[in-house]
Amino acid sequence: MRALFLALLASPALADDLVVPKYLDETAASGITSVYKGEWEFMAGGGVAAFDCSGDGKPELFMAGGTDKAKLYRNDSETSGALKFTPVTSGAELDRVTGAYPLDIDGDGILDLVILRSGEDVVMKGEGQCQFTRANEAWGFQGRDLWSTAFSATWEKGQDWPTLAIGTYIDRTQDAFPWGSCTENALYRPKGKGFDAPLPLKPSFCSLSMLFTDWNRSGTPSLRVSNDREYYKGGTEQMWHVDPSQPPALYTAAEGWKPLKIWGMGIASTDVNGDGLPDYFMTSMADSKLQVLAGGPDKATYKDIAFASHAIAQRPYVGGDFHPSTGWHAEFQDVNNDGLQDLFVAKGNVSAMPDFAMKDPNNLMLGQPDGTFAEAGDKAGVASFGQARGASVIDLNGDGQMDIVVVNRNEGAEIWRNSGTGTEGQALGHWLQLALHQDGGNRDAIGAWIEVRIGDKVQRREITSGGGHAGGQLGWWHFGLGSATEAEVHVIWPDGTSDDWAKVKSDGFYDLTKGKSPVAR
């Protein structure tokens, strides 16, 4: 029986020609010393925002601190070199921060920050050169005094300012009996050059992740909300219609939506099965899901393919702890540049829950040509046992390789550099990094789709703001190209118009501006 149990836990074999990227732990020398501190009120949250605020093209890191103050780290890494960061005074050094997301709210071409807190949420206006000023009063943003843990943003039709969605967790004033005490999520819609009063999303069920996503390519994104079933009563995962012409409304059974109860903690999206529609990985405790549409874009009915595709991440794969896993931030990226999406999941026990693994390594599941995933976190060198929360998989030193940073609870953050080679010394594939630009309020084209074509194969990415767990990134969008030395790129812009396909060479950074040809940077 024990042999059978261990066999069920075993990771699927890696394909013979699959390259496992070699990661180097550069935490000690990186200059990053952040710790997400705190007890009960900070058992969730702990995100990182990755974005370029210095103007040099490399992303800075803003890290939640919990009871410690949040920190902004300027990226001083040399191109293709070791990862180096310097803490800078930015004006955003708030305490009780649970997470943050970058967004150009006012359309001035400088990224702002939406800062989530166990306390009043704050929007910070970017002033350039990594300096920020509080903008709640100037923009009419009512940052409620709640425990915020989820965020997403979209631009509704005809608006120059975004609609923000902020998700909240437990009523922290009810610590003696928190179950069933979820506080209200809310939409912040534009009002002039600012925001209207928060519009409650009722019912609310202790959300830990949200994502505006055009699930059926209708042109109008909906809002997916992932909820922690540990604390709500009678709730499920949710998807909301968000249309400026009518009040927000939940998808119903008549529209194909089926109830799902998980310990929802993080959402990641990509087109896994190549049908041109976004699919969703949702982290949980033991029962993470990978959802694809069951019957096409006419019905919001999803089926779970996590087990069939080996993207289950249910239990630790190393370390000898066989209790169920606890997943938090999830993110799809191509870490070995072979043209297939890989999946990183940050893992960590909530606190000291005895029914769940205490030694719970982060997952790095590599996409394989047959559509399945294979665990490679231990081989790649990122199988940390830290009590992980938020994370970012992003190119930090401008070499086209995807590095990894993880925020841990009550211990130091960790950072790994992708060496650009496999564990056996093989070269990784070619790559592209693309940045979108358009006139108007939504300058970074949130809601667009990028398509990259090599022969008859097309990779697609929906440009979103939100998801993950308590943190996100904005800037360059990465595509692995495998052995291809050139590709064609194409953008479907948020208004539904599209540019012609354009050829670009591999291993380069390109600005894609609406109505213009790609420009190499």
Coordinates of C-alpha atoms in Angstrom, one line a residue:
M1 CA 0.0 0.0 0.0
R2 CA 2.8 2.5 0.9
A3 CA 4.5 1.7 -2.4
L4 CA 1.2 2.5 -4.3
F5 CA 0.8 5.8 -2.3
L6 CA 4.3 6.9 -3.1
A7 CA 3.8 6.0 -6.8
L8 CA 0.7 8.2 -6.9
L9 CA 2.8 11.1 -5.5
A10 CA 5.6 10.7 -8.0
S11 CA 6.0 13.4 -10.6
P12 CA 5.5 12.5 -14.2
A13 CA 8.7 11.8 -16.1
L14 CA 10.3 14.7 -18.0
A15 CA 10.4 14.2 -21.8
D16 CA 13.9 13.1 -22.9
D17 CA 14.5 16.3 -24.8
L18 CA 13.0 18.7 -22.3
V19 CA 15.5 21.2 -21.0
V20 CA 15.3 22.0 -17.3
P21 CA 16.7 25.6 -16.7
K22 CA 19.4 25.9 -14.1
Y23 CA 18.5 28.5 -11.4
L24 CA 21.1 30.2 -9.2
D25 CA 20.2 31.3 -5.7
E26 CA 21.4 34.9 -5.5
T27 CA 19.4 36.0 -2.4
A28 CA 22.4 36.6 -0.2
A29 CA 24.2 38.9 -2.7
S30 CA 21.1 40.5 -4.2
G31 CA 20.6 43.2 -1.6
I32 CA 17.0 42.1 -1.0
T33 CA 16.3 41.7 2.7
S34 CA 12.5 42.0 2.9
V35 CA 10.4 39.9 5.3
Y36 CA 6.6 39.7 5.2
K37 CA 6.1 39.9 9.0
G38 CA 3.0 39.4 11.1
E39 CA 0.7 36.8 12.7
W40 CA -3.0 36.3 12.2
E41 CA -3.8 39.5 10.2
F42 CA -0.9 38.7 7.8
M43 CA -1.4 35.0 7.3
A44 CA -2.6 35.9 3.8
G45 CA -1.1 38.5 1.5
G46 CA 2.6 39.1 1.1
G47 CA 2.8 40.1 -2.5
V48 CA 5.4 41.7 -4.8
A49 CA 4.9 44.2 -7.6
A50 CA 7.4 44.2 -10.4
F51 CA 7.6 47.2 -12.8
D52 CA 10.1 49.7 -14.2
C53 CA 9.9 53.0 -12.3
S54 CA 13.5 54.1 -13.0
G55 CA 13.2 54.2 -16.8
D56 CA 16.1 51.9 -17.6
G57 CA 13.9 49.0 -18.9
K58 CA 14.6 46.7 -16.0
P59 CA 11.9 46.0 -13.4
E60 CA 12.1 47.3 -9.8
L61 CA 10.5 45.3 -7.0
F62 CA 8.0 46.6 -4.4
M63 CA 7.6 44.1 -1.6
A64 CA 4.8 44.0 1.1
G65 CA 6.1 44.0 4.6
G66 CA 3.1 43.2 6.8
T67 CA 3.9 44.7 10.2
D68 CA 7.2 45.9 8.8
K69 CA 7.2 48.7 6.3
A70 CA 7.0 47.9 2.6
K71 CA 10.2 48.4 0.6
L72 CA 11.0 49.4 -3.0
Y73 CA 14.2 48.0 -4.4
R74 CA 15.8 49.7 -7.4
N75 CA 17.1 47.2 -9.9
D76 CA 20.9 47.8 -10.3
S77 CA 21.5 44.5 -12.1
E78 CA 23.9 44.6 -15.0
T79 CA 22.5 43.2 -18.3
S80 CA 22.9 39.4 -18.2
G81 CA 24.8 39.7 -14.9
A82 CA 24.1 38.9 -11.3
L83 CA 21.0 40.3 -9.7
K84 CA 21.6 43.4 -7.6
F85 CA 19.0 45.6 -5.9
T86 CA 19.2 48.7 -3.7
P87 CA 16.5 49.8 -1.3
V88 CA 15.4 53.4 -2.1
T89 CA 13.1 55.8 -0.3
S90 CA 10.1 56.2 -2.6
G91 CA 7.3 57.7 -0.5
A92 CA 5.5 54.3 -0.5
E93 CA 7.0 53.0 2.7
L94 CA 3.7 52.1 4.3
D95 CA 3.1 49.6 7.1
R96 CA 0.5 46.9 7.1
V97 CA 0.9 46.4 3.4
T98 CA -0.4 43.0 2.1
G99 CA 0.3 43.5 -1.6
A100 CA 0.6 45.9 -4.5
Y101 CA -0.1 46.1 -8.3
P102 CA 1.5 48.5 -10.8
L103 CA -0.9 50.4 -13.1
D104 CA -0.9 53.7 -15.1
I105 CA -4.1 55.0 -13.5
D106 CA -4.1 58.6 -14.7
G107 CA -2.6 57.9 -18.2
D108 CA 0.4 60.1 -17.8
G109 CA 2.9 57.4 -18.9
I110 CA 4.3 56.9 -15.4
L111 CA 3.2 53.8 -13.5
D112 CA 1.3 54.2 -10.3
L113 CA 0.8 51.8 -7.5
V114 CA -2.3 50.3 -5.9
I115 CA -1.3 49.3 -2.4
L116 CA -3.4 46.7 -0.5
R117 CA -3.3 46.8 3.2
S118 CA -4.8 45.4 6.4
G119 CA -6.1 48.9 6.9
E120 CA -6.8 51.7 4.5
D121 CA -5.9 50.9 0.9
V122 CA -3.8 53.6 -0.8
V123 CA -3.3 54.6 -4.4
M124 CA 0.1 56.2 -5.0
K125 CA 0.7 58.4 -8.0
G126 CA 4.0 57.8 -9.8
E127 CA 6.1 61.0 -10.1
G128 CA 9.0 59.4 -12.0
Q129 CA 12.3 58.1 -10.9
C130 CA 10.6 55.7 -8.4
Q131 CA 9.0 58.5 -6.4
F132 CA 5.3 58.3 -5.3
T133 CA 2.8 60.5 -3.6
R134 CA -0.5 59.5 -2.0
A135 CA -3.4 60.2 -4.3
N136 CA -6.5 59.0 -2.4
E137 CA -7.9 62.5 -1.8
A138 CA -6.9 63.9 -5.2
W139 CA -8.5 61.0 -7.0
G140 CA -11.5 60.5 -4.7
F141 CA -10.4 57.0 -3.9
Q142 CA -12.0 55.7 -0.7
G143 CA -9.6 53.1 0.6
R144 CA -11.7 51.3 3.1
D145 CA -10.3 50.1 6.4
L146 CA -10.5 46.4 5.7
W147 CA -8.1 43.4 5.1
S148 CA -7.5 43.6 1.4
T149 CA -5.9 40.6 -0.4
A150 CA -7.0 40.7 -4.1
F151 CA -7.0 43.1 -7.0
S152 CA -7.6 43.5 -10.7
A153 CA -8.2 46.4 -13.1
T154 CA -9.8 46.9 -16.5
W155 CA -10.7 49.8 -18.7
E156 CA -14.4 49.7 -19.5
K157 CA -15.6 50.9 -22.9
G158 CA -15.4 54.7 -23.3
Q159 CA -13.4 55.3 -20.2
D160 CA -10.0 57.0 -19.9
W161 CA -9.7 55.9 -16.2
P162 CA -9.7 52.3 -15.1
T163 CA -12.2 50.3 -13.1
L164 CA -10.5 48.8 -10.1
A165 CA -11.7 45.7 -8.2
I166 CA -10.4 45.1 -4.7
G167 CA -11.1 41.9 -2.8
T168 CA -11.1 41.6 0.9
Y169 CA -10.7 38.8 3.4
I170 CA -11.9 38.3 7.0
D171 CA -13.4 40.9 9.3
R172 CA -10.3 41.3 11.4
T173 CA -12.4 42.8 14.3
Q174 CA -14.0 39.4 14.7
D175 CA -10.9 37.4 15.6
A176 CA -12.7 35.3 18.2
F177 CA -15.1 33.9 15.6
P178 CA -14.0 34.8 12.1
W179 CA -15.9 32.1 10.1
G180 CA -18.6 33.7 8.0
S181 CA -17.3 37.2 8.6
C182 CA -16.1 38.0 5.1
T183 CA -16.1 41.7 4.3
E184 CA -17.3 43.2 1.0
N185 CA -15.4 43.2 -2.2
A186 CA -15.9 46.4 -4.3
L187 CA -15.6 48.0 -7.7
Y188 CA -14.2 51.5 -8.0
R189 CA -15.5 52.9 -11.3
P190 CA -14.2 56.2 -12.8
K191 CA -15.8 59.5 -12.0
G192 CA -14.1 62.3 -13.9
K193 CA -10.4 62.3 -13.2
G194 CA -10.8 60.0 -10.3
F195 CA -13.1 57.4 -8.8
D196 CA -16.7 57.1 -7.7
A197 CA -17.7 55.7 -4.3
P198 CA -16.9 51.9 -3.9
L199 CA -19.7 49.7 -5.4
P200 CA -20.1 46.6 -3.2
L201 CA -20.0 43.2 -4.9
K202 CA -22.6 41.2 -2.9
P203 CA -22.3 38.4 -1.9
S204 CA -18.5 38.4 -1.0
F205 CA -16.7 35.3 0.2
C206 CA -13.2 36.1 1.5
S207 CA -11.4 36.5 -1.8
L208 CA -7.7 36.0 -2.2
S209 CA -7.4 36.6 -5.9
M210 CA -9.3 38.4 -8.7
L211 CA -8.9 38.7 -12.4
F212 CA -10.6 40.8 -15.1
T213 CA -10.5 38.4 -18.1
D214 CA -12.3 38.2 -21.4
W215 CA -13.0 34.5 -21.0
N216 CA -14.9 34.1 -24.2
R217 CA -13.3 36.8 -26.4
S218 CA -16.6 38.8 -26.4
G219 CA -14.7 42.1 -26.0
T220 CA -16.1 42.7 -22.5
P221 CA -14.0 41.3 -19.7
S222 CA -15.7 39.6 -16.7
L223 CA -14.3 39.4 -13.2
R224 CA -13.3 36.0 -11.8
V225 CA -13.0 35.9 -8.0
S226 CA -11.3 33.1 -6.1
N227 CA -12.5 32.6 -2.5
D228 CA -11.2 30.8 0.6
R229 CA -13.8 28.3 1.7
E230 CA -12.1 28.1 5.1
Y231 CA -14.0 31.3 6.2
Y232 CA -17.1 31.8 4.2
K233 CA -20.5 30.3 4.7
G234 CA -22.5 29.2 1.7
G235 CA -20.2 30.7 -0.9
T236 CA -18.4 29.4 -4.0
E237 CA -16.0 30.6 -6.7
Q238 CA -17.5 33.5 -8.6
M239 CA -17.6 35.2 -12.0
W240 CA -19.2 38.6 -12.4
H241 CA -20.6 40.4 -15.4
V242 CA -19.1 43.8 -15.3
D243 CA -20.7 46.1 -17.9
P244 CA -21.0 49.8 -17.6
S245 CA -24.6 49.7 -18.8
Q246 CA -25.9 47.6 -15.9
P247 CA -25.1 46.7 -12.3
P248 CA -22.6 43.9 -11.7
A249 CA -24.3 40.5 -11.7
L250 CA -23.1 37.0 -11.0
Y251 CA -23.0 34.4 -13.8
T252 CA -25.8 31.9 -13.3
A253 CA -26.5 28.2 -13.9
A254 CA -28.5 29.2 -16.9
E255 CA -25.3 30.6 -18.4
G256 CA -23.4 27.4 -17.7
W257 CA -21.7 28.5 -14.4
K258 CA -21.3 25.6 -12.0
P259 CA -20.6 25.9 -8.2
L260 CA -17.1 25.2 -7.1
K261 CA -15.8 25.3 -3.6
I262 CA -12.0 25.4 -3.0
W263 CA -9.6 27.2 -0.7
G264 CA -9.1 29.7 -3.5
M265 CA -5.8 31.6 -3.1
G266 CA -4.4 32.6 -6.5
I267 CA -5.4 32.7 -10.2
A268 CA -3.1 32.4 -13.2
S269 CA -4.3 32.5 -16.8
T270 CA -2.9 31.5 -20.3
D271 CA -4.1 29.6 -23.3
V272 CA -3.0 26.1 -22.3
N273 CA -4.8 24.1 -24.9
G274 CA -4.3 26.4 -27.9
D275 CA -8.0 27.1 -28.6
G276 CA -7.5 30.9 -28.5
L277 CA -9.3 31.3 -25.2
P278 CA -7.8 31.8 -21.7
D279 CA -7.6 28.9 -19.3
Y280 CA -7.2 29.3 -15.5
F281 CA -5.0 27.6 -12.9
M282 CA -6.3 28.3 -9.4
T283 CA -4.2 27.5 -6.3
S284 CA -5.8 25.9 -3.2
M285 CA -5.0 23.6 -0.3
A286 CA -4.6 20.1 -1.8
D287 CA -7.0 20.6 -4.7
S288 CA -5.7 23.2 -7.1
K289 CA -7.5 23.3 -10.4
L290 CA -6.7 23.9 -14.1
Q291 CA -9.9 24.9 -15.9
V292 CA -10.6 24.9 -19.6
L293 CA -13.9 25.7 -21.2
A294 CA -16.0 22.5 -21.6
G295 CA -18.2 23.5 -24.5
G296 CA -16.8 26.6 -26.2
P297 CA -17.4 30.3 -25.7
D298 CA -21.2 30.2 -25.6
K299 CA -21.4 28.7 -22.1
A300 CA -19.4 29.6 -19.0
T301 CA -18.9 25.9 -18.1
Y302 CA -15.4 24.8 -17.2
K303 CA -13.9 21.4 -16.7
D304 CA -10.8 20.6 -14.6
I305 CA -7.9 19.0 -16.4
A306 CA -5.3 19.4 -13.6
F307 CA -5.0 15.7 -12.9
A308 CA -5.0 14.7 -16.6
S309 CA -2.3 17.2 -17.4
H310 CA -0.2 16.5 -14.3
A311 CA -0.6 20.1 -13.1
I312 CA -2.0 19.1 -9.8
A313 CA 0.6 20.3 -7.3
Q314 CA -1.4 18.5 -4.6
R315 CA 1.4 17.3 -2.3
P316 CA 5.1 18.0 -1.8
Y317 CA 7.3 16.2 -4.3
V318 CA 10.5 16.4 -2.2
G319 CA 11.2 16.7 1.5
G320 CA 9.4 13.7 2.8
D321 CA 6.3 15.5 4.0
F322 CA 3.2 13.7 2.6
H323 CA 0.5 16.1 3.9
P324 CA -1.4 18.1 1.3
S325 CA 0.2 21.2 -0.1
T326 CA -0.9 24.9 0.3
G327 CA -0.6 26.9 -2.9
W328 CA -0.6 30.7 -3.1
H329 CA 0.8 32.7 -6.1
A330 CA 0.7 31.0 -9.5
E331 CA 2.1 32.2 -12.7
F332 CA 2.5 30.9 -16.3
Q333 CA 5.7 31.8 -18.0
D334 CA 8.1 30.0 -20.4
V335 CA 11.2 29.6 -18.2
N336 CA 13.2 27.5 -20.7
N337 CA 12.1 29.4 -23.8
D338 CA 11.0 26.3 -25.7
G339 CA 7.7 27.9 -26.8
L340 CA 5.6 26.0 -24.2
Q341 CA 4.1 27.6 -21.1
D342 CA 5.5 26.5 -17.7
L343 CA 3.8 27.0 -14.4
F344 CA 5.4 28.3 -11.1
V345 CA 3.5 27.9 -7.8
A346 CA 4.6 29.5 -4.5
K347 CA 3.8 27.2 -1.6
G348 CA 3.7 27.5 2.2
N349 CA 1.6 26.4 5.2
V350 CA -0.8 29.1 6.3
S351 CA 0.8 29.1 9.8
A352 CA 1.2 25.7 11.5
M353 CA -1.9 23.8 10.2
P354 CA -1.1 20.2 11.2
D355 CA -3.2 18.7 8.5
F356 CA -1.1 20.4 5.8
A357 CA 2.5 20.1 4.8
M358 CA 5.0 22.2 6.7
K359 CA 7.8 21.3 4.3
D360 CA 6.1 22.4 1.1
P361 CA 8.4 23.2 -1.8
N362 CA 7.6 25.6 -4.6
N363 CA 6.6 24.0 -7.8
L364 CA 8.1 24.6 -11.2
M365 CA 6.1 22.5 -13.7
L366 CA 7.5 22.5 -17.2
G367 CA 5.1 22.3 -20.2
Q368 CA 5.7 19.3 -22.4
P369 CA 4.9 18.8 -26.1
D370 CA 2.0 16.4 -25.4
G371 CA 0.2 19.1 -23.3
T372 CA 1.1 17.8 -19.9
F373 CA 3.4 19.3 -17.2
A374 CA 6.3 17.7 -15.4
E375 CA 7.7 18.8 -12.1
A376 CA 11.2 20.2 -12.2
G377 CA 11.4 22.5 -9.2
D378 CA 14.0 20.4 -7.4
K379 CA 16.1 19.8 -10.5
A380 CA 16.0 23.5 -11.4
G381 CA 17.0 24.6 -7.9
V382 CA 13.9 26.5 -6.7
A383 CA 12.3 23.9 -4.4
S384 CA 12.5 26.1 -1.3
F385 CA 10.8 25.2 1.9
G386 CA 10.1 28.8 2.9
Q387 CA 6.6 29.8 3.9
A388 CA 6.0 31.4 0.5
R389 CA 3.1 33.8 -0.4
G390 CA 3.6 36.2 -3.3
A391 CA 6.0 35.8 -6.2
S392 CA 7.0 37.1 -9.7
V393 CA 8.5 35.2 -12.6
I394 CA 10.1 37.9 -14.6
D395 CA 13.3 38.9 -16.5
L396 CA 15.2 40.9 -13.9
N397 CA 18.5 41.5 -15.7
G398 CA 17.5 42.0 -19.4
D399 CA 18.9 38.7 -20.7
G400 CA 15.6 37.2 -21.9
Q401 CA 15.6 34.6 -19.2
M402 CA 12.8 34.4 -16.6
D403 CA 14.1 34.9 -13.1
I404 CA 12.0 34.2 -9.9
V405 CA 11.4 36.2 -6.8
V406 CA 9.4 34.9 -3.8
V407 CA 8.1 36.7 -0.7
N408 CA 8.1 34.5 2.4
R409 CA 6.1 34.9 5.6
N410 CA 8.1 35.7 8.7
E411 CA 11.4 34.9 6.9
G412 CA 13.4 36.6 4.1
A413 CA 12.4 36.8 0.5
E414 CA 14.3 34.7 -2.0
I415 CA 15.5 35.4 -5.5
W416 CA 16.8 33.0 -8.2
R417 CA 18.6 34.0 -11.4
N418 CA 17.9 31.9 -14.5
S419 CA 21.4 31.1 -15.7
G420 CA 20.3 30.8 -19.4
T421 CA 21.4 27.2 -19.6
G422 CA 19.9 23.9 -18.7
T423 CA 21.0 21.8 -15.7
E424 CA 23.1 19.7 -18.2
G425 CA 24.7 22.7 -19.8
Q426 CA 22.2 22.9 -22.7
A427 CA 21.4 26.3 -24.2
L428 CA 17.8 27.5 -23.6
G429 CA 15.6 28.6 -26.5
H430 CA 15.3 31.9 -28.2
W431 CA 12.9 34.6 -26.9
L432 CA 11.0 37.8 -27.4
Q433 CA 10.1 40.6 -25.0
L434 CA 7.3 42.9 -26.1
A435 CA 5.9 46.1 -24.6
L436 CA 2.5 47.6 -25.7
H437 CA 1.7 51.3 -26.1
Q438 CA -1.3 53.2 -27.2
D439 CA -2.7 56.7 -26.9
G440 CA -5.5 57.6 -24.4
G441 CA -6.0 56.5 -20.8
N442 CA -5.2 52.8 -21.1
R443 CA -1.6 53.4 -22.3
D444 CA -0.3 49.9 -21.6
A445 CA -3.3 48.3 -23.4
I446 CA -4.7 46.2 -20.6
G447 CA -7.2 43.9 -22.3
A448 CA -5.3 43.5 -25.5
W449 CA -4.1 40.2 -26.9
I450 CA -0.6 39.6 -28.2
E451 CA -0.1 36.8 -30.8
V452 CA 3.2 35.4 -31.8
R453 CA 3.4 33.1 -34.8
I454 CA 6.1 30.7 -35.9
G455 CA 5.0 28.7 -38.9
D456 CA 1.5 27.4 -38.2
K457 CA 1.9 27.6 -34.4
V458 CA 0.5 30.7 -32.6
Q459 CA 1.1 31.6 -29.0
R460 CA -1.5 34.0 -27.4
R461 CA -1.4 36.1 -24.3
E462 CA -4.2 38.1 -22.8
I463 CA -2.8 41.3 -21.3
T464 CA -4.3 41.6 -17.8
S465 CA -3.8 43.5 -14.5
G466 CA -4.5 41.4 -11.4
G467 CA -4.6 37.7 -10.5
G468 CA -1.7 35.9 -8.8
H469 CA -1.7 36.4 -5.0
A470 CA -1.4 40.0 -3.8
G471 CA 1.0 41.2 -6.4
G472 CA 1.5 41.5 -10.2
Q473 CA 3.8 42.9 -12.9
L474 CA 3.5 45.3 -15.8
G475 CA 6.1 46.0 -18.5
W476 CA 7.6 43.5 -20.9
W477 CA 5.6 40.5 -22.0
H478 CA 7.8 37.4 -22.6
F479 CA 7.5 34.7 -25.2
G480 CA 9.8 31.7 -25.7
L481 CA 10.5 30.8 -29.4
G482 CA 12.4 27.5 -29.1
S483 CA 14.8 27.1 -32.0
A484 CA 13.2 29.8 -34.2
T485 CA 15.4 32.8 -35.0
E486 CA 12.5 35.0 -36.1
A487 CA 8.7 35.2 -35.6
E488 CA 5.7 37.2 -36.6
V489 CA 3.9 39.4 -34.0
H490 CA 0.4 40.8 -34.0
V491 CA -1.7 42.7 -31.5
I492 CA -5.5 42.8 -31.1
W493 CA -6.0 46.0 -29.2
P494 CA -8.6 46.5 -26.4
D495 CA -11.0 48.3 -28.9
G496 CA -11.0 45.2 -31.1
T497 CA -8.8 46.6 -33.9
S498 CA -5.7 44.8 -34.9
D499 CA -2.4 45.6 -36.6
D500 CA -0.9 43.6 -39.4
W501 CA 1.5 40.7 -38.7
A502 CA 5.1 41.9 -38.6
K503 CA 8.3 40.0 -38.6
V504 CA 10.8 40.4 -35.8
K505 CA 14.1 38.7 -35.0
S506 CA 14.5 36.6 -31.9
D507 CA 16.3 37.6 -28.7
G508 CA 15.2 41.2 -28.7
F509 CA 13.0 43.8 -27.0
Y510 CA 10.4 45.4 -29.1
D511 CA 8.0 48.3 -28.5
L512 CA 4.6 47.6 -30.2
T513 CA 2.7 50.9 -30.6
K514 CA -0.8 50.8 -32.0
G515 CA -0.8 51.6 -35.7
K516 CA 3.0 51.4 -36.1
S517 CA 5.6 48.8 -37.0
P518 CA 7.6 47.1 -34.1
V519 CA 10.6 49.1 -32.9
A520 CA 13.6 47.3 -31.5
R521 CA 14.9 48.8 -28.2

